[in-house]
CSV table of C-alpha atoms in Angstrom, one decimal:
chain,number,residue,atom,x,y,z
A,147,UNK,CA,-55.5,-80.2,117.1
A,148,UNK,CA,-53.3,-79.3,114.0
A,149,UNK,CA,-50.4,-77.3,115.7
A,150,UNK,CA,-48.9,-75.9,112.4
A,151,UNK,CA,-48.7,-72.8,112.5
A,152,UNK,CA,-47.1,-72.3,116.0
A,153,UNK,CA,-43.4,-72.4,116.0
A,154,UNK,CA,-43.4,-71.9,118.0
A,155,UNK,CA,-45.3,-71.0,118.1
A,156,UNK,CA,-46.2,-70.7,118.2
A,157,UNK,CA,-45.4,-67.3,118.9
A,158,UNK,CA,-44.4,-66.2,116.4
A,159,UNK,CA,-40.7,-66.2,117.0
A,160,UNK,CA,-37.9,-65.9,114.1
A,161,UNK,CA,-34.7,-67.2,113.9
A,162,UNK,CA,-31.9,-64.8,112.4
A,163,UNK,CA,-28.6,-65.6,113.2
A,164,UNK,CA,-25.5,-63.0,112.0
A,165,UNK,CA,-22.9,-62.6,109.4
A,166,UNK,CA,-19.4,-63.3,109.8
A,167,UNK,CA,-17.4,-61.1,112.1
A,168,UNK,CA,-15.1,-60.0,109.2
A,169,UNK,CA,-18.0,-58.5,107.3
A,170,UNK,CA,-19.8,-57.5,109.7
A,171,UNK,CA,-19.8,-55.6,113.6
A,172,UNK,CA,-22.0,-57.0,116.3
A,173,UNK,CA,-22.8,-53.2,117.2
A,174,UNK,CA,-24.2,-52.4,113.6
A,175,UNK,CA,-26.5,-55.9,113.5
A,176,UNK,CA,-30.0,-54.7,113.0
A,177,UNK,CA,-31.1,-57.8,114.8
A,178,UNK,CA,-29.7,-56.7,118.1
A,179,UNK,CA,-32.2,-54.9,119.9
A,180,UNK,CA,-34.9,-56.9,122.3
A,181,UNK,CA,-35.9,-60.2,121.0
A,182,UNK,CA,-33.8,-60.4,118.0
A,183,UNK,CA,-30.2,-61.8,119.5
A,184,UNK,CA,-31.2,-65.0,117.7
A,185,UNK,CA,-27.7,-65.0,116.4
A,186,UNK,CA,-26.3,-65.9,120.1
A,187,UNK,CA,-26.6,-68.6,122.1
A,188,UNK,CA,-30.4,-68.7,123.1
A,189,UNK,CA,-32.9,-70.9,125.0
A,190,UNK,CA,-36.7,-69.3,124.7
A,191,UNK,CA,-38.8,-71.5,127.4
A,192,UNK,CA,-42.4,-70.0,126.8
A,193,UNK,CA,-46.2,-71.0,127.8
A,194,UNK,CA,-48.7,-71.1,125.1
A,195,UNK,CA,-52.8,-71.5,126.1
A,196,UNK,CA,-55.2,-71.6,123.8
A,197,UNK,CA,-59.3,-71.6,123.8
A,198,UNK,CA,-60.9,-74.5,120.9
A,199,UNK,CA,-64.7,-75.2,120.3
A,200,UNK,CA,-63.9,-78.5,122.0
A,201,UNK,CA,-61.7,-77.2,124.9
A,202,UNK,CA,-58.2,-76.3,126.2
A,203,UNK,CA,-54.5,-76.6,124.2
A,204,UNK,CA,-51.4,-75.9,126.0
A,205,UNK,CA,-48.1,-75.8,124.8
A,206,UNK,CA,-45.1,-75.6,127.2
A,207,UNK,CA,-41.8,-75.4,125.1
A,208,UNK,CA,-38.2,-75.1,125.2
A,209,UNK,CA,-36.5,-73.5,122.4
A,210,UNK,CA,-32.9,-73.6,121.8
A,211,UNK,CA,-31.2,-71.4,119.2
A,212,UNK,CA,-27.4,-72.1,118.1
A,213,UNK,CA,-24.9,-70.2,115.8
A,214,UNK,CA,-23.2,-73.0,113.6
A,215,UNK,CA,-20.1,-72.7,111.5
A,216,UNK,CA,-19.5,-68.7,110.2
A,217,UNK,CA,-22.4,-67.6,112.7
A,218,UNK,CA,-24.5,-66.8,109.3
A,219,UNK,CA,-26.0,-70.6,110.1
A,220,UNK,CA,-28.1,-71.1,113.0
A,221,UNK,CA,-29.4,-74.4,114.7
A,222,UNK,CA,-33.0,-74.6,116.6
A,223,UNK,CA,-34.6,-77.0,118.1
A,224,UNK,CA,-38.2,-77.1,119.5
A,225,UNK,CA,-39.4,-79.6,122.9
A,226,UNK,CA,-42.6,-79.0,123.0
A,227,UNK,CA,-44.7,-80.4,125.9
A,228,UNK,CA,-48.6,-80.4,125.1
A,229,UNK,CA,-51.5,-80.7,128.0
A,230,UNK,CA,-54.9,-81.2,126.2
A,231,UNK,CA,-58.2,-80.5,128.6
A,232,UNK,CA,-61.0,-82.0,126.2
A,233,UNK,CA,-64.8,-83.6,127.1
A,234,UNK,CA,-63.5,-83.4,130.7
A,235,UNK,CA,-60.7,-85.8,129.9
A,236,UNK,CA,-56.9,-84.0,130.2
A,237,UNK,CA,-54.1,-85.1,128.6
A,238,UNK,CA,-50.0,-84.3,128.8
A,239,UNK,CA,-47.2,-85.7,127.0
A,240,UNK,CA,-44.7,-84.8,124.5
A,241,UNK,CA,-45.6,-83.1,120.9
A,242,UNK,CA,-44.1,-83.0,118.1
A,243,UNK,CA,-40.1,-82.2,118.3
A,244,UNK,CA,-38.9,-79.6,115.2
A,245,UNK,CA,-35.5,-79.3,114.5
A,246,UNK,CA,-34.4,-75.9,112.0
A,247,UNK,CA,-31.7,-74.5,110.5
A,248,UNK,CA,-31.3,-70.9,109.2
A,249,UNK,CA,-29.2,-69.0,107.2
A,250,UNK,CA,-29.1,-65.2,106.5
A,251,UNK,CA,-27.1,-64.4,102.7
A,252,UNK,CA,-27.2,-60.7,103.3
A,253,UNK,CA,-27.7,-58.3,106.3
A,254,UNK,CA,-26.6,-54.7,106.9
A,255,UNK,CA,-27.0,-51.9,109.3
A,256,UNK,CA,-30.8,-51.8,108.3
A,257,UNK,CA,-32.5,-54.7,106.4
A,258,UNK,CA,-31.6,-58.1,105.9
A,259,UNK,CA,-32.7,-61.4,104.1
A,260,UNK,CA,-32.6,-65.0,105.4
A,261,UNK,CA,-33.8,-68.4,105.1
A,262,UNK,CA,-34.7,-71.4,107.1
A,263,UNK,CA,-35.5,-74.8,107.0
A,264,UNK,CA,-37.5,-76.7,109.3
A,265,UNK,CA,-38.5,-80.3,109.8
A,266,UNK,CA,-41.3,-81.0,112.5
A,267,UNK,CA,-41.1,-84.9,113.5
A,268,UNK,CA,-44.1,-87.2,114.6
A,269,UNK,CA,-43.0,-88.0,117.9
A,270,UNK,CA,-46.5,-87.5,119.7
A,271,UNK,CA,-46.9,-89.8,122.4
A,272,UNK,CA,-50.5,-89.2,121.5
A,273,UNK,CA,-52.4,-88.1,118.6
A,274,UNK,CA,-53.9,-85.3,120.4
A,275,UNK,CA,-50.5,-83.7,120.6
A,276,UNK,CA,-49.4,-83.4,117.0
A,277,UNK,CA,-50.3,-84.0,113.4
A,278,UNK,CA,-49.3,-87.8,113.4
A,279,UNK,CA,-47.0,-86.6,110.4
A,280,UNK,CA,-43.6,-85.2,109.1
A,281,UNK,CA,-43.7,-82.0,108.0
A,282,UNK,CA,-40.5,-80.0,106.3
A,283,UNK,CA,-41.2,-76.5,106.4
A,284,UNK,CA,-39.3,-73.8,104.3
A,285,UNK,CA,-39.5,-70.0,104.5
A,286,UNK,CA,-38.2,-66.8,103.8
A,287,UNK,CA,-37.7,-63.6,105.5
A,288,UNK,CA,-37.2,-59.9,105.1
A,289,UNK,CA,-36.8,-57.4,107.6
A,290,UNK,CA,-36.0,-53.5,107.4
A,291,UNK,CA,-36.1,-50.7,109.9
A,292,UNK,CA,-38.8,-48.3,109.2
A,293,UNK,CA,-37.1,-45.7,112.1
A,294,UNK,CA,-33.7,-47.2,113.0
A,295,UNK,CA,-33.2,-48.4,116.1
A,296,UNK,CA,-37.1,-47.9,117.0
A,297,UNK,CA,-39.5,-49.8,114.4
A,298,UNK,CA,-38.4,-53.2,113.0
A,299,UNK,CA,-40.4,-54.9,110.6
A,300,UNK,CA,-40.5,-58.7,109.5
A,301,UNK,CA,-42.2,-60.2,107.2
A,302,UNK,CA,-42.0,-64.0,106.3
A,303,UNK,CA,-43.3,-66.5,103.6
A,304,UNK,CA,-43.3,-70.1,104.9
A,305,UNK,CA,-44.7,-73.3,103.0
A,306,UNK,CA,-45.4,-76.8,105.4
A,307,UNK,CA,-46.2,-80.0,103.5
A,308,UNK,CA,-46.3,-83.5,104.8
A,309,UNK,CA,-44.2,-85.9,103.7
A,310,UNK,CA,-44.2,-89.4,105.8
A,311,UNK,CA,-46.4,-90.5,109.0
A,312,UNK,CA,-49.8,-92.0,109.7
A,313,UNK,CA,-52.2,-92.6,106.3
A,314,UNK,CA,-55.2,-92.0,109.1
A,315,UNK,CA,-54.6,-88.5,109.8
A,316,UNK,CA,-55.0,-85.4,107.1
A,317,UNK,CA,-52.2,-84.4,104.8
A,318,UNK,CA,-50.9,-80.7,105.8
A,319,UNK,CA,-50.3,-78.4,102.8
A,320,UNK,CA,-50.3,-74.2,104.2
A,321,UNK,CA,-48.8,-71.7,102.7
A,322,UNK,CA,-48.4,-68.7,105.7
A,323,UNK,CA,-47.4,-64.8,104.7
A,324,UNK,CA,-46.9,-63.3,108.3
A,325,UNK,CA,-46.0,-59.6,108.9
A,326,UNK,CA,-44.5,-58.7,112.5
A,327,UNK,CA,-44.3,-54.8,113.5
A,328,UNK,CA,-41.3,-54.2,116.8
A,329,UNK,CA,-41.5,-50.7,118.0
A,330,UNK,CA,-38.6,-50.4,121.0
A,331,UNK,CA,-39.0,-48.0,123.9
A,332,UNK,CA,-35.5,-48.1,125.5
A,333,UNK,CA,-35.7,-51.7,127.4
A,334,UNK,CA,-38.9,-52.5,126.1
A,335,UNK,CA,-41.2,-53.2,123.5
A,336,UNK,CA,-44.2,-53.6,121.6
A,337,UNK,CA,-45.3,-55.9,118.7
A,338,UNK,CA,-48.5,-56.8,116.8
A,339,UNK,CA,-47.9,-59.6,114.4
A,340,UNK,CA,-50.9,-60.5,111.6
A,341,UNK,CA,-50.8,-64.0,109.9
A,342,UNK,CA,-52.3,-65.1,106.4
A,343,UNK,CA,-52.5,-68.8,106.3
A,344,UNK,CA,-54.3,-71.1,103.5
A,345,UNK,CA,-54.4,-74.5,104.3
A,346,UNK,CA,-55.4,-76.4,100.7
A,347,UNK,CA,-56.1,-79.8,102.4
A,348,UNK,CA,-59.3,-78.4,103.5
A,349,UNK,CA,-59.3,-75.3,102.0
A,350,UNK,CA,-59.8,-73.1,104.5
A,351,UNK,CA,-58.0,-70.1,105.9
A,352,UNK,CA,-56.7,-70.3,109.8
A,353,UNK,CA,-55.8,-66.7,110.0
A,354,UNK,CA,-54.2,-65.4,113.5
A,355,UNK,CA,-53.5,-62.0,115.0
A,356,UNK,CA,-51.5,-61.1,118.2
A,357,UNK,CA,-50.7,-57.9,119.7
A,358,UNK,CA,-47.0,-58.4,122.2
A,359,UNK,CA,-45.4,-56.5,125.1
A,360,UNK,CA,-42.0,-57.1,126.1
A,361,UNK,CA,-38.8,-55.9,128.5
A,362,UNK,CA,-35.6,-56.7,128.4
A,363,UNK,CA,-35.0,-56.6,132.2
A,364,UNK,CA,-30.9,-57.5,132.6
A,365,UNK,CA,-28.7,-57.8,129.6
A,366,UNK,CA,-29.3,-61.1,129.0
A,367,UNK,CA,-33.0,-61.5,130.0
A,368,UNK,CA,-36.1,-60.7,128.6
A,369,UNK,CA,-39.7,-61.2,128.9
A,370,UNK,CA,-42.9,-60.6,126.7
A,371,UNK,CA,-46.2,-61.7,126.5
A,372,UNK,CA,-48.8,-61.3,124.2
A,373,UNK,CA,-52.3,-62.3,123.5
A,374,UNK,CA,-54.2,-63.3,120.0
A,375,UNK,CA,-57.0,-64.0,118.3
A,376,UNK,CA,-58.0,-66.7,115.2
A,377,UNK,CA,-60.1,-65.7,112.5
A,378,UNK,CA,-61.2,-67.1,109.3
A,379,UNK,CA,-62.6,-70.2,107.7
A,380,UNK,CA,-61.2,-73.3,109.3
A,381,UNK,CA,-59.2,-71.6,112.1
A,382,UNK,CA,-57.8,-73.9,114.7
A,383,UNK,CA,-58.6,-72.3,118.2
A,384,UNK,CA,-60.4,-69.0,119.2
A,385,UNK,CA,-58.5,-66.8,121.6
A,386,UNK,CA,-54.7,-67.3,123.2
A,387,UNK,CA,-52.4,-66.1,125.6
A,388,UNK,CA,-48.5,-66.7,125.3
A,389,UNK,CA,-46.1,-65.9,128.0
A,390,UNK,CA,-41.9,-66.4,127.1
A,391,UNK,CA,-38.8,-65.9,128.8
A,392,UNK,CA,-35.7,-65.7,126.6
A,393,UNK,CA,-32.1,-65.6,128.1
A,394,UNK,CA,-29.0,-65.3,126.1
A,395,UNK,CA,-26.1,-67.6,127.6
C-alpha cells in the first residue's frame, strides 16, 4: 500500500523548530502550546490502523525531533514498523525510514513561516511495507493564530516525487495542500485537519480528513488521538484510527 501521505503520518504531525534565543523568547513562541514544542527535544511514538478494500495497515512509529545548530534547524527522523493483515496472510517488518530537516526564516508572537525537507528511503524488508522507492519530499508551511493562545492554524503545501528504487513498482508524483485547525482548552485540545492530495501517476485524488483530541497531562507529556476518513478518487484506505504519545526530554 502507498504510504505517502502519512508522515507520519501519518498523522499529520509538523515539525517547527524556533528562532534563535537572541531574537526571540521561548515564552512568546506561538508554537508552544500542546503539540507544537517541535522545537525541543522530542520523541512522538504513535500507533496508526487503517481499514483497505483488501484488509488491515498498521503503522507503529517512532519519531524523533532535534534542534540543530541556531535551534531555527531541526532534525527528524521516522522508524516506522508496518504489520500488514491481507487475504488471511499477516505480515511485520520495517517500512520505509525518512529522515527531515526543517527550517523556520521568520516567526513571531503570532504567525510564522517554515520549510522542510524530507527524504523517505526504500528500506522495506518487504514490498508490502513501502513504495519500493526514494522519495524527497519538500514543503512549506504557514501558521497564524486566529484567537491567540486558543486557535492555531496550519496550513502546508508539500510535493513527493520519486527519484531512485525498483523500475517494478509505480513512480510517486503528489502534490498535498493540508489545512490543520488547534483550538486549546487549558491542558487540552482539539484538531480537525483536511488534506488535498493529487497524485498525477494515476491521476487520482487520495483525499483524507481527521478530527483529533489531545491532553497534555504533565509538563512534558501529552497524548491525542484522533480518527479519519479517505475520500476521493484513488484513495488508499477507508477509515483509520491514530493513537500518539509525545514526551519532550
Amino acid at each position: 500500500m502507498n504510504k505517502l501521505y502519512f508522515f507520519y503520518l501519518s498523522f499529520f504531525l509538523i515539525t517547527f523548530s524556533i528562532k534563535a534565543q537572541d531574537t526571540l523568547e521561548r515564552k512568546k513562541n506561538p508554537y508552544t502550546e500542546a503539540r507544537y514544542h517541535y522545537y525541543l527535544k522530542t520523541i512522538l511514538f504513535f500507533n496508526e490502523y487503517l481499514d483497505t478494500d483488501s484488509g488491515s495497515y498498521n503503522t507503529t512509529q517512532l519519531r524523533f525531533l532535534h534542534p540543530i545548530a541556531n535551534q531555527a534547524w531541526n532534525l527528524r527522523v521516522d522508524l516506522p514498523l508496518i504489520s500488514t493483515n491481507t487475504s488471511s496472510v499477516n505480515k511485520t517488518g520495517i517500512g520505509d525510514i525518512g529522515i527531515g530537516i526543517s527550517y523556520i526564516p521568520y516567526l513571531d508572537h503570532s504567525k510564522g513561516i517554515a520549510f522542510r525537507t524530507r527524504v523517505i528511503s526504500n528500506s522495506a524488508v518487504d514490498p508490502a511495507f513501502g513504495t519500493g522507492k526514494w522519495v524527497f519530499a519538500p514543503a512549506l508551511f504557514y501558521g497564524t493564530y486566529f484567537i491567540e493562545k486558543k486557535m492555531l492554524w496550519i496550513a502546508s503545501l508539500e510535493n513527493q516525487l520519486s527519484f531512485a528504487g525498483s523500475e517494478n513498482r509505480q513512480n510517486i508524483t503528489t502534490t498535498a495542500f493540508e489545512n490543520y485547525f488547534m483550538y486549546i482548552i487549558g491542558k487540552n485540545w482539539i484538531a480537525a485537519d483536511v488534506a488535498f492530495r493529487y497524485n498525477a501517476t494515476n491521476k487520482g485524488y487520495p483525499n483524507n480528513a481527521f478530527v483529533e483530541f489531545g491532553r497534555k497531562f504533565t509538563s512534558n507529556n501529552m497524548f491525542y488521538i484522533h480518527p479519519s476518513i479517505a475520500f476521493g478518487g484513488q484513495k488508499t484506505y477507508n477509515y483509520g484510527i491514530e493513537v500518539g504519545f509525545l514526551t519532550l526530554f
